[in-house]
Coordinates of C-alpha atoms and ligand atoms in Angstrom, one line a residue:
X1209 CA 199.9 49.0 79.6
X1210 CA 196.6 50.9 80.2
X1211 CA 195.3 51.2 77.2
X1212 CA 192.2 52.5 77.6
X1213 CA 189.9 54.0 80.6
X1214 CA 186.1 53.5 80.8
X1215 CA 183.6 54.0 83.2
X1216 CA 181.1 51.5 84.0
X1217 CA 177.4 52.5 84.7
X1218 CA 175.0 49.7 86.5
X1219 CA 178.5 47.7 87.3
X1220 CA 176.4 45.6 89.9
X1221 CA 174.1 44.7 87.2
X1222 CA 173.9 41.3 84.9
X1223 CA 176.1 43.1 81.8
X1224 CA 178.0 45.3 84.7
X1225 CA 179.6 42.6 86.0
X1226 CA 180.6 40.6 83.2
X1227 CA 182.4 43.8 82.0
X1228 CA 184.7 44.0 84.9
X1229 CA 185.2 40.3 84.1
X1230 CA 186.4 41.4 80.8
X1231 CA 188.8 44.1 82.5
X1232 CA 189.6 42.3 85.6
X1233 CA 190.6 38.9 82.7
X1234 CA 193.1 41.3 81.0
X1235 CA 194.3 43.7 82.9
X1236 CA 194.7 46.7 80.4
X1237 CA 191.8 48.5 81.4
X1238 CA 191.6 51.4 84.0
X1239 CA 188.4 51.4 85.9
X1240 CA 187.6 54.7 86.4
X1241 CA 183.8 55.8 88.0
X1242 CA 181.8 52.9 88.9
X1243 CA 178.3 53.6 89.1
X1244 CA 175.3 51.5 90.7
X1245 CA 171.6 51.4 92.1
X1246 CA 171.3 49.8 95.5
X1247 CA 173.6 47.0 96.6
X1248 CA 176.1 49.4 98.3
X1249 CA 178.2 46.1 99.6
X1250 CA 179.0 44.3 96.1
X1251 CA 180.2 48.1 94.8
X1252 CA 182.8 48.7 98.1
X1253 CA 184.0 45.6 96.5
X1254 CA 184.2 46.8 93.4
X1255 CA 186.1 49.7 94.6
X1256 CA 188.3 48.0 96.3
X1257 CA 189.5 45.6 93.2
X1258 CA 189.7 48.3 90.7
X1259 CA 189.9 51.4 92.3
X1260 CA 188.2 53.7 90.2
X1261 CA 188.3 57.7 90.7
X1262 CA 184.2 57.9 91.5
X1263 CA 181.7 55.6 92.5
X1264 CA 178.4 56.6 92.5
X1265 CA 175.1 55.2 94.3
X1266 CA 170.9 56.0 94.3
X1267 CA 170.5 57.7 97.2
X1268 CA 172.4 59.6 99.7
X1269 CA 171.5 56.8 102.6
X1270 CA 173.8 54.7 100.3
X1271 CA 176.2 57.3 99.8
X1272 CA 176.7 58.0 102.9
X1273 CA 177.4 54.1 104.0
X1274 CA 179.9 53.1 101.4
X1275 CA 181.4 56.5 102.1
X1276 CA 182.1 54.8 105.9
X1277 CA 182.6 51.1 104.6
X1278 CA 186.2 53.2 102.0
X1279 CA 187.3 55.9 103.8
X1280 CA 189.9 54.2 103.8
X1281 CA 190.6 54.3 100.2
X1282 CA 191.4 57.4 97.3
X1283 CA 187.5 58.1 95.6
X1284 CA 185.4 60.3 95.9
X1285 CA 182.0 58.9 96.3
X1286 CA 178.4 60.8 94.4
X1287 CA 174.9 59.7 94.8
X1288 CA 171.3 60.0 92.1
X1289 CA 170.9 60.9 88.8
X1290 CA 173.0 64.3 89.3
X1291 CA 175.8 61.5 90.6
X1292 CA 175.7 59.2 87.6
X1293 CA 175.6 62.1 85.2
X1294 CA 179.2 63.1 87.0
X1295 CA 180.1 59.1 86.8
X1296 CA 179.0 59.5 82.6
X1297 CA 181.7 62.4 81.5
X1298 CA 184.3 62.4 84.2
X1299 CA 187.7 63.4 82.3
X1300 CA 189.8 60.5 82.8
X1301 CA 187.7 57.6 81.3
X1302 CA 187.6 57.5 77.3
X1303 CA 184.3 54.9 77.3
X1304 CA 181.1 55.2 79.4
X1305 CA 179.5 51.2 79.4
X1306 CA 175.8 52.0 80.1
X1307 CA 174.3 49.1 81.7
X1308 CA 171.5 50.6 83.9
X1309 CA 168.1 49.2 83.5
X1310 CA 165.9 51.0 82.3
X1311 CA 165.3 54.9 80.8
X1312 CA 167.1 56.5 83.8
X1313 CA 170.0 55.4 80.9
X1314 CA 169.3 58.6 78.6
X1315 CA 170.3 61.4 80.3
X1316 CA 173.7 60.0 81.6
X1317 CA 173.8 58.7 77.8
X1318 CA 173.2 62.2 75.9
X1319 CA 175.9 63.8 78.5
X1320 CA 178.6 61.1 78.2
X1321 CA 178.1 62.2 74.5
X1322 CA 178.3 65.2 75.0
X1323 CA 181.9 65.2 76.7
X1324 CA 182.5 63.1 74.0
X1325 CA 183.3 59.7 75.8
X1326 CA 182.6 57.1 73.2
X1327 CA 179.8 54.6 74.8
X1328 CA 179.6 50.6 74.8
X1329 CA 176.0 50.2 75.0
X1330 CA 174.0 48.4 77.1
X1331 CA 170.6 50.3 77.5
X1332 CA 168.7 49.2 75.2
X1333 CA 165.7 52.0 75.8
X1334 CA 168.2 55.0 75.1
X1335 CA 167.7 54.3 71.5
X1336 CA 164.3 53.0 71.5
X1337 CA 163.3 55.9 73.2
X1338 CA 165.5 58.8 71.7
X1339 CA 167.8 57.6 68.8
X1340 CA 166.5 60.1 66.7
X1341 CA 168.3 63.2 69.4
X1342 CA 171.6 60.3 70.8
X1343 CA 172.8 59.0 67.0
X1344 CA 172.5 63.1 65.7
X1345 CA 174.0 63.7 68.6
X1346 CA 176.8 61.3 68.4
X1347 CA 178.1 61.9 65.0
X1348 CA 178.2 65.7 65.7
X1349 CA 180.4 64.5 68.6
X1350 CA 182.5 62.5 66.3
X1351 CA 181.8 60.1 69.2
X1352 CA 181.1 55.7 68.1
X1353 CA 178.1 53.4 69.9
X1354 CA 179.6 50.7 70.1
X1355 CA 176.3 48.1 70.7
X1356 CA 176.7 45.5 73.5
X1357 CA 173.4 43.8 73.3
X1358 CA 174.3 41.0 71.7
X1359 CA 172.8 40.5 68.5
X1360 CA 173.1 44.2 68.0
X1361 CA 176.7 42.8 68.4
X1362 CA 176.7 40.1 65.7
X1363 CA 175.5 42.4 63.6
X1364 CA 178.2 44.7 63.6
X1365 CA 180.2 42.1 63.4
X1366 CA 178.9 40.5 59.9
X1367 CA 179.1 44.8 58.8
X1368 CA 183.0 44.9 59.6
X1369 CA 184.5 46.0 56.7
X1370 CA 181.1 46.1 54.2
X1371 CA 179.6 49.0 52.6
X1372 CA 176.5 49.8 54.3
X1373 CA 174.5 51.1 51.1
X1374 CA 174.9 47.5 50.4
X1375 CA 172.9 45.9 52.8
X1376 CA 170.0 44.3 52.1
X1377 CA 168.2 43.3 55.2
X1378 CA 168.6 43.0 59.2
X1379 CA 167.4 39.2 60.6
X1380 CA 167.4 39.2 63.8
X1381 CA 167.1 36.1 65.9
X1382 CA 165.4 35.4 68.7
X1383 CA 165.3 32.0 71.3
X1384 CA 161.9 32.0 71.5
X1385 CA 162.3 32.9 75.6
X1386 CA 160.4 30.4 77.8
X1387 CA 157.5 30.3 76.8
X1388 CA 158.2 29.3 72.8
X1389 CA 155.3 27.3 71.3
X1390 CA 153.1 27.6 73.8
X1391 CA 149.3 29.4 73.4
X1392 CA 147.8 32.1 75.4
X1393 CA 145.7 29.1 77.1
X1394 CA 149.1 28.7 79.3
X1395 CA 150.6 32.2 79.1
X1396 CA 146.8 32.9 80.9
X1397 CA 148.8 30.3 84.1
X1398 CA 152.3 30.8 83.8
X1399 CA 154.3 32.5 87.2
X1400 CA 156.6 34.7 87.8
X1401 CA 159.5 31.5 88.2
X1402 CA 158.5 30.3 85.2
X1403 CA 159.6 33.4 82.8
X1404 CA 162.8 33.7 84.9
X1405 CA 163.5 31.0 83.8
X1406 CA 165.1 31.7 80.1
X1407 CA 166.7 28.5 77.8
X1408 CA 170.1 29.7 76.6
X1409 CA 171.0 33.0 78.2
X1410 CA 171.6 34.2 81.7
X1411 CA 170.8 38.2 82.5
X1412 CA 169.2 40.3 85.4
X1413 CA 165.3 39.4 86.1
X1414 CA 163.5 42.3 83.6
X1415 CA 165.3 41.1 80.2
X1416 CA 164.2 38.0 81.1
X1417 CA 160.8 39.2 82.0
X1418 CA 161.0 40.5 78.5
X1419 CA 162.4 37.6 76.9
X1420 CA 158.9 35.5 77.3
X1421 CA 157.0 38.1 76.8
X1422 CA 159.2 39.3 73.3
X1423 CA 159.0 42.7 74.3
X1424 CA 163.3 42.7 74.5
X1425 CA 163.0 41.8 70.7
X1426 CA 160.8 44.1 69.9
X1427 CA 162.9 46.7 72.2
X1428 CA 165.7 45.2 69.7
X1429 CA 164.3 45.5 66.4
X1430 CA 163.6 49.5 67.5
X1431 CA 167.3 49.5 68.8
X1432 CA 169.1 48.3 65.4
X1433 CA 166.4 50.3 63.6
X1434 CA 168.6 53.5 65.1
X1435 CA 172.1 51.8 65.4
X1436 CA 172.3 50.6 61.9
X1437 CA 170.3 52.9 59.9
X1438 CA 167.8 50.8 58.4
X1439 CA 164.1 50.9 58.5
X1440 CA 161.8 48.8 60.9
X1441 CA 160.3 46.8 57.7
X1442 CA 163.8 45.7 56.8
X1443 CA 164.3 43.7 60.1
X1444 CA 162.9 40.3 60.2
X1445 CA 162.7 38.5 63.3
X1446 CA 163.4 34.8 63.0
X1447 CA 163.3 32.1 65.8
X1448 CA 166.5 30.3 66.0
X1449 CA 165.9 28.7 69.4
X1450 CA 169.1 27.2 70.0
X1451 CA 171.0 30.9 70.3
X1452 CA 173.8 30.0 68.4
X1453 CA 173.8 32.2 65.7
X1454 CA 173.2 36.2 67.2
X1455 CA 171.7 37.3 63.8
X1456 CA 172.4 38.0 60.8
X1457 CA 172.9 40.2 57.3
X1458 CA 171.9 39.8 54.0
X1459 CA 173.4 42.0 51.3
X1460 CA 172.1 43.3 47.7
X1461 CA 173.4 40.3 46.4
X1462 CA 171.4 37.5 47.8
X1463 CA 174.8 36.6 50.1
X1464 CA 174.2 36.5 53.7
X1465 CA 176.6 36.8 56.7
X1466 CA 175.9 35.2 60.2
X1467 CA 178.4 35.9 63.7
X1468 CA 177.4 32.4 65.4
X1469 CA 179.0 31.2 69.0
X1470 CA 177.7 29.9 71.8
X1471 CA 176.1 32.1 73.9
X1472 CA 177.5 34.5 76.3
X1473 CA 178.0 38.3 76.7
X1474 CA 180.9 38.9 77.2
X1475 CA 182.2 38.4 74.0
X1476 CA 179.9 41.1 72.8
X1477 CA 181.1 43.2 76.0
X1478 CA 184.4 42.4 74.9
X1479 CA 184.3 43.3 71.0
X1480 CA 183.1 46.3 72.5
X1481 CA 185.9 47.3 74.6
X1482 CA 188.6 46.3 72.0
X1483 CA 186.7 46.8 68.3
X1484 CA 188.3 46.2 66.0
X1485 CA 191.0 43.5 67.9
X1486 CA 190.0 40.9 69.1
X1487 CA 190.5 38.7 72.0
X1488 CA 191.3 34.9 73.4
X1489 CA 188.3 34.7 75.8
X1490 CA 187.5 31.6 77.8
X1491 CA 184.0 30.7 76.3
X1492 CA 183.9 27.0 75.2
X1493 CA 184.0 26.9 70.6
X1494 CA 181.1 25.5 69.2
X1495 CA 181.3 21.7 68.2
X1496 CA 179.0 21.7 65.2
X1497 CA 179.7 17.6 65.2
X1498 CA 177.7 18.4 68.9
X1499 CA 175.4 20.9 67.5
X1500 CA 173.7 18.4 64.8
X1501 CA 171.6 21.2 63.8
X1502 CA 170.4 24.7 64.0
X1503 CA 166.4 25.1 62.9
X1504 CA 164.7 28.7 62.5
X1505 CA 160.7 29.5 62.9
X1506 CA 158.9 32.2 62.0
X1507 CA 157.6 34.4 65.3
X1508 CA 154.0 34.1 66.3
X1509 CA 153.2 37.9 67.2
X1510 CA 149.8 37.3 67.4
X1511 CA 150.4 34.5 71.2
X1512 CA 154.4 37.0 71.8
X1513 CA 152.1 40.6 71.1
X1514 CA 155.5 42.3 72.6
X1515 CA 156.9 41.5 69.4
X1516 CA 153.8 42.9 67.6
X1517 CA 153.5 46.5 69.5
X1518 CA 157.2 47.2 69.0
X1519 CA 157.2 47.3 65.4
X1520 CA 153.2 49.3 65.8
X1521 CA 155.0 51.2 67.7
X1522 CA 157.9 51.3 65.1
X1523 CA 155.7 52.0 62.8
X1524 CA 154.5 55.4 64.0
X1525 CA 157.7 56.8 65.2
X1526 CA 157.3 59.7 67.6
X1527 CA 156.9 58.9 71.3
X1528 CA 155.4 55.9 70.2
X1529 CA 158.6 53.8 71.0
X1530 CA 159.2 55.6 74.6
X1531 CA 155.0 54.4 75.0
X1532 CA 155.5 51.2 74.3
X1533 CA 158.9 51.4 76.5
X1534 CA 157.6 52.9 79.2
X1535 CA 154.4 50.8 80.1
X1536 CA 156.0 48.1 80.2
X1537 CA 158.8 49.2 82.5
X1538 CA 156.2 49.9 84.8
X1539 CA 154.4 46.6 83.9
X1540 CA 157.3 44.8 84.5
X1541 CA 158.4 46.2 88.0
X1542 CA 154.9 44.9 89.2
X1543 CA 155.1 41.4 87.5
X1544 CA 158.3 41.1 89.2
X1545 CA 156.3 42.3 93.0
X1546 CA 153.5 39.2 91.4
X1547 CA 150.7 42.4 91.2
X1548 CA 150.0 41.1 87.9
X1549 CA 149.6 38.6 85.5
X1550 CA 151.7 37.6 82.9
X1551 CA 149.0 38.7 80.4
X1552 CA 148.3 41.8 81.9
X1553 CA 151.9 43.3 80.9
X1554 CA 150.5 43.0 77.0
X1555 CA 147.2 45.1 78.6
X1556 CA 148.9 47.3 80.2
X1557 CA 151.3 48.2 77.0
X1558 CA 148.2 48.5 74.7
X1559 CA 146.5 50.8 76.8
X1560 CA 148.9 53.1 76.8
X1561 CA 149.7 52.9 73.5
X1562 CA 145.5 53.6 72.7
X1563 CA 145.5 56.3 75.1
X1564 CA 148.6 58.5 75.2
X1565 CA 148.7 61.2 73.3
X1566 CA 150.8 61.4 70.1
X1567 CA 153.6 63.6 69.9
X1568 CA 156.6 64.6 67.1
X1569 CA 159.7 64.2 67.2
X1570 CA 159.9 64.5 70.8
X1571 CA 162.6 66.0 72.7
X1572 CA 164.4 64.6 75.6
X1573 CA 162.0 66.8 78.1
X1574 CA 158.6 65.6 75.9
X1575 CA 160.0 61.8 75.5
X1576 CA 160.5 62.0 80.0
X1577 CA 157.4 64.0 80.4
X1578 CA 155.7 60.8 78.6
X1579 CA 157.2 58.6 80.5
X1580 CA 155.6 60.0 83.9
X1581 CA 152.9 60.3 82.1
X1582 CA 152.2 56.1 81.5
X1583 CA 153.3 55.4 84.7
X1584 CA 151.0 57.9 86.6
X1585 CA 148.1 56.3 83.0
X1586 CA 149.1 52.9 84.6
X1587 CA 148.9 53.7 88.8
X1588 CA 144.7 53.7 87.8
X1589 CA 145.1 50.9 85.7
Ligands
MG696 MG1 169.5 40.9 73.1

């Protein structure tokens, strides 16, 4: 029996493929639409296995190539940002998994909400830049937003059945990334390959670099602020290097509830797909005897400025989180192409945040304009 129809935006990425793994293992979810960027061959395999009604790729050339590959199948092929919206709003789907990377996730997420689709949110840029618009829109359309990020899923699980008014603090955990404990002198000389080695999680390249700068944790603070309607100064980041506590909440009586488990993204994905139910999952359970201890540290925000900039952006509000995020997206792209050094990621963010004009309560158009101004500014960096 089919329980649910989902569309997966970003189906060939890390979250996308793990979402499809969960679908494959459970056998009672139908895939309505798949959207990918440029990995045409991989998308063809996914189409053959999951038989969606619609598939989207980034470009017209990609769409033409894919059409030939799947000409024996009954699937509509679309492309570009228009195609992505078609995938996000397809009638058949009850839920949209938004696992595209970066700010291109904003508009399709908005359109999906307007079309009354529940959202399994894996694209944190959407809430970071447009949280004030998205959360209101979701409420108006009676749409649920289920977090897929491991920390936000943990917080969501800890809050299940609780009175949100009794929440005092969110304790957002961080692994500290591959450079935890290192100083500025060390960071001056790090190479791309070092930044791509995350100690605990297997993730896409962009988010792995973001973890090494702690920008990822900063984006997560801003995301949590919108998702759980908690002011950013009530969100405390705690470094927990073993990554077994995925986050915690503290209530007004001082009680703390944590969600724990071995790090595997399939757990938060599956929880979002089947909420409020739990399904079995072949993840090795935590062995506390083997684990021995769990340790905690304060994040070093002077060295890993990504987190400090994020708090600054959250405090400023308006379009500043967009400036922070867009500058980081641009800088990480350059870092991945080995055109800038690790520390220049921070320099680019700082430069953009101190240069681009402030806009209060920005509209979607103003958010996208801010993104473009950041890219233009940094092209002359
Ligand atoms: Mg996370």
